[in-house]
Amino acid sequence: QVRLVMKAHSFIRENVPRVLSSVKDKAGTVHIPRISQYLYFLFAPTLIYRDNYPRNPMIRWGYVATKFAQVLGSLFYAYYIFVRLCIPQFRNSSQETFNLRGLVLCIFNSILPGVLILFLVFFAFLHCWLNAFAEMLRFADRMFYK
C-alpha cells in the first residue's frame, strides 16, 4: 500500500503542474497521460513517473525464469527455516506455564531465523521479483548498481 501511495503521489506531482500551467496559459491542448502509460508506471520498478522510460529491444525469458525460480527457492528456504528453527521453539510453550525465562529464551532463539527469513523476503521481492517484472516490461533503466 505504501508503494502504491508513493506512486500515486509521484504521478500527481508530475502531471498536476502541467495541467495547471496549460489552463493558466489558456492553451488549447492539455497533455494528459494515457491509461497505458499509467499502468506501465504501476508495474515498473520505479517510483518516479515519466511519460516514457528507456526500453530494451527484447525480453530475455531465460532471465525471467531464473528470477522466478529464485523467488520460489527463497520461499521454500524460508519455509524450511521456519519449520526447522522457529516452530520447535514455540511448540511446547503453549502447554507449559508462563515464565519469563522461557519467553526470553524463545525470543532469543528465534532472532537468527527471523533475520534470515527477513533477508530472504527482501532478496526475493526487491531483487528477484522486481527484476523479473522489469525484464518482462522491457524496463531498461536498471543500472543502479553500476
Short mmCIF file of C-alpha atoms in Angstrom, two decimals:
data_model
loop_
_atom_site.label_atom_id
_atom_site.label_comp_id
_atom_site.label_asym_id
_atom_site.label_seq_id
_atom_site.Cartn_x
_atom_site.Cartn_y
_atom_site.Cartn_z
CA GLN A 1 0.00 0.00 0.00
CA VAL A 2 2.85 2.38 0.78
CA ARG A 3 4.37 1.73 -2.65
CA LEU A 4 1.04 2.49 -4.36
CA VAL A 5 0.61 5.70 -2.35
CA MET A 6 4.14 6.78 -3.31
CA LYS A 7 3.46 6.01 -6.97
CA ALA A 8 0.18 7.96 -6.88
CA HIS A 9 1.97 10.91 -5.28
CA SER A 10 4.65 10.88 -7.98
CA PHE A 11 2.04 10.65 -10.74
CA ILE A 12 0.06 13.59 -9.35
CA ARG A 13 3.19 15.65 -8.65
CA GLU A 14 4.41 15.26 -12.23
CA ASN A 15 1.10 15.87 -14.01
CA VAL A 16 -0.80 18.48 -12.00
CA PRO A 17 1.70 21.32 -12.70
CA ARG A 18 1.47 20.58 -16.45
CA VAL A 19 -2.31 20.71 -16.40
CA LEU A 20 -2.41 23.86 -14.26
CA SER A 21 0.13 25.69 -16.43
CA SER A 22 -1.78 24.84 -19.61
CA VAL A 23 -5.05 26.01 -18.04
CA LYS A 24 -3.42 29.23 -16.82
CA ASP A 25 -1.92 29.91 -20.28
CA LYS A 26 -5.29 29.11 -21.90
CA ALA A 27 -3.57 26.61 -24.16
CA GLY A 28 -5.79 24.64 -26.48
CA THR A 29 -4.31 21.22 -25.73
CA VAL A 30 -3.69 19.72 -22.33
CA HIS A 31 -1.28 16.80 -22.22
CA ILE A 32 -2.91 14.16 -20.03
CA PRO A 33 -1.15 10.80 -19.72
CA ARG A 34 -2.80 7.79 -21.30
CA ILE A 35 -4.06 4.90 -19.20
CA SER A 36 -1.41 2.64 -20.74
CA GLN A 37 1.35 4.98 -19.52
CA TYR A 38 -0.08 4.94 -16.00
CA LEU A 39 -0.48 1.15 -15.97
CA TYR A 40 3.09 0.71 -17.17
CA PHE A 41 4.24 3.02 -14.36
CA LEU A 42 2.29 0.98 -11.77
CA PHE A 43 4.14 -2.22 -12.69
CA ALA A 44 7.55 -0.71 -13.49
CA PRO A 45 10.10 -0.90 -10.65
CA THR A 46 10.39 2.85 -10.20
CA LEU A 47 8.81 5.48 -8.00
CA ILE A 48 9.43 8.40 -10.38
CA TYR A 49 6.74 8.95 -13.01
CA ARG A 50 7.79 9.78 -16.56
CA ASP A 51 5.73 9.65 -19.72
CA ASN A 52 8.36 7.44 -21.40
CA TYR A 53 11.04 5.21 -19.96
CA PRO A 54 14.07 3.69 -21.70
CA ARG A 55 13.11 0.25 -23.04
CA ASN A 56 15.10 -2.81 -24.01
CA PRO A 57 14.52 -4.16 -27.52
CA MET A 58 13.63 -7.68 -26.37
CA ILE A 59 12.69 -9.77 -23.33
CA ARG A 60 15.17 -12.34 -22.03
CA TRP A 61 12.78 -15.11 -20.98
CA GLY A 62 15.58 -17.22 -19.50
CA TYR A 63 16.43 -14.37 -17.14
CA VAL A 64 12.76 -14.05 -16.14
CA ALA A 65 12.51 -17.78 -15.46
CA THR A 66 15.71 -17.66 -13.38
CA LYS A 67 14.38 -14.80 -11.25
CA PHE A 68 11.04 -16.54 -10.66
CA ALA A 69 12.92 -19.75 -9.77
CA GLN A 70 14.96 -17.74 -7.25
CA VAL A 71 11.73 -16.38 -5.74
CA LEU A 72 10.37 -19.90 -5.45
CA GLY A 73 13.65 -21.16 -3.97
CA SER A 74 13.66 -18.33 -1.45
CA LEU A 75 10.12 -19.18 -0.38
CA PHE A 76 10.99 -22.86 0.08
CA TYR A 77 14.14 -21.97 2.03
CA ALA A 78 12.19 -19.56 4.27
CA TYR A 79 9.63 -22.31 4.88
CA TYR A 80 12.43 -24.73 5.77
CA ILE A 81 13.97 -22.24 8.22
CA PHE A 82 10.57 -21.58 9.76
CA VAL A 83 9.71 -25.27 10.18
CA ARG A 84 13.14 -26.37 11.44
CA LEU A 85 14.12 -23.43 13.64
CA CYS A 86 11.04 -21.41 14.64
CA ILE A 87 8.20 -23.88 15.19
CA PRO A 88 10.11 -26.18 17.58
CA GLN A 89 10.81 -23.19 19.83
CA PHE A 90 7.13 -22.43 20.34
CA ARG A 91 5.62 -25.93 20.10
CA ASN A 92 5.77 -26.68 23.83
CA SER A 93 5.30 -23.12 25.06
CA SER A 94 1.50 -23.34 24.91
CA GLN A 95 1.46 -26.39 27.22
CA GLU A 96 3.87 -25.01 29.82
CA THR A 97 3.06 -22.43 32.47
CA PHE A 98 4.22 -18.92 31.68
CA ASN A 99 7.64 -17.94 32.92
CA LEU A 100 9.83 -15.06 31.88
CA ARG A 101 12.93 -17.20 31.38
CA GLY A 102 11.19 -19.43 28.83
CA LEU A 103 9.81 -16.44 26.94
CA VAL A 104 13.23 -14.76 26.75
CA LEU A 105 14.86 -17.99 25.56
CA CYS A 106 12.22 -18.45 22.85
CA ILE A 107 12.68 -14.89 21.65
CA PHE A 108 16.48 -15.06 21.57
CA ASN A 109 16.43 -18.44 19.85
CA SER A 110 14.12 -17.01 17.17
CA ILE A 111 16.14 -13.90 16.37
CA LEU A 112 18.57 -15.54 13.93
CA PRO A 113 15.89 -17.46 11.97
CA GLY A 114 13.77 -14.31 11.88
CA VAL A 115 16.62 -12.25 10.44
CA LEU A 116 17.36 -14.97 7.87
CA ILE A 117 13.71 -15.01 6.78
CA LEU A 118 13.70 -11.20 6.61
CA PHE A 119 16.77 -11.23 4.34
CA LEU A 120 15.20 -13.91 2.16
CA VAL A 121 12.00 -11.91 1.77
CA PHE A 122 13.94 -8.77 0.84
CA PHE A 123 16.04 -10.73 -1.67
CA ALA A 124 13.00 -12.48 -3.15
CA PHE A 125 10.89 -9.36 -3.55
CA LEU A 126 13.28 -6.46 -4.04
CA HIS A 127 15.81 -8.24 -6.19
CA CYS A 128 14.20 -11.22 -7.90
CA TRP A 129 10.51 -10.28 -8.22
CA LEU A 130 11.08 -6.66 -9.28
CA ASN A 131 13.87 -7.59 -11.71
CA ALA A 132 11.64 -10.24 -13.29
CA PHE A 133 8.87 -7.71 -13.85
CA ALA A 134 11.37 -5.12 -15.08
CA GLU A 135 12.59 -7.61 -17.67
CA MET A 136 9.06 -8.55 -18.75
CA LEU A 137 8.20 -4.86 -19.13
CA ARG A 138 11.49 -4.28 -21.00
CA PHE A 139 12.38 -1.60 -18.41
CA ALA A 140 15.94 -0.63 -19.36
CA ASP A 141 16.79 1.71 -16.50
CA ARG A 142 18.18 -0.96 -14.16
CA MET A 143 21.81 0.11 -13.94
CA PHE A 144 21.51 1.33 -10.33
CA TYR A 145 24.40 -0.79 -9.08
CA LYS A 146 26.72 0.38 -11.86
#
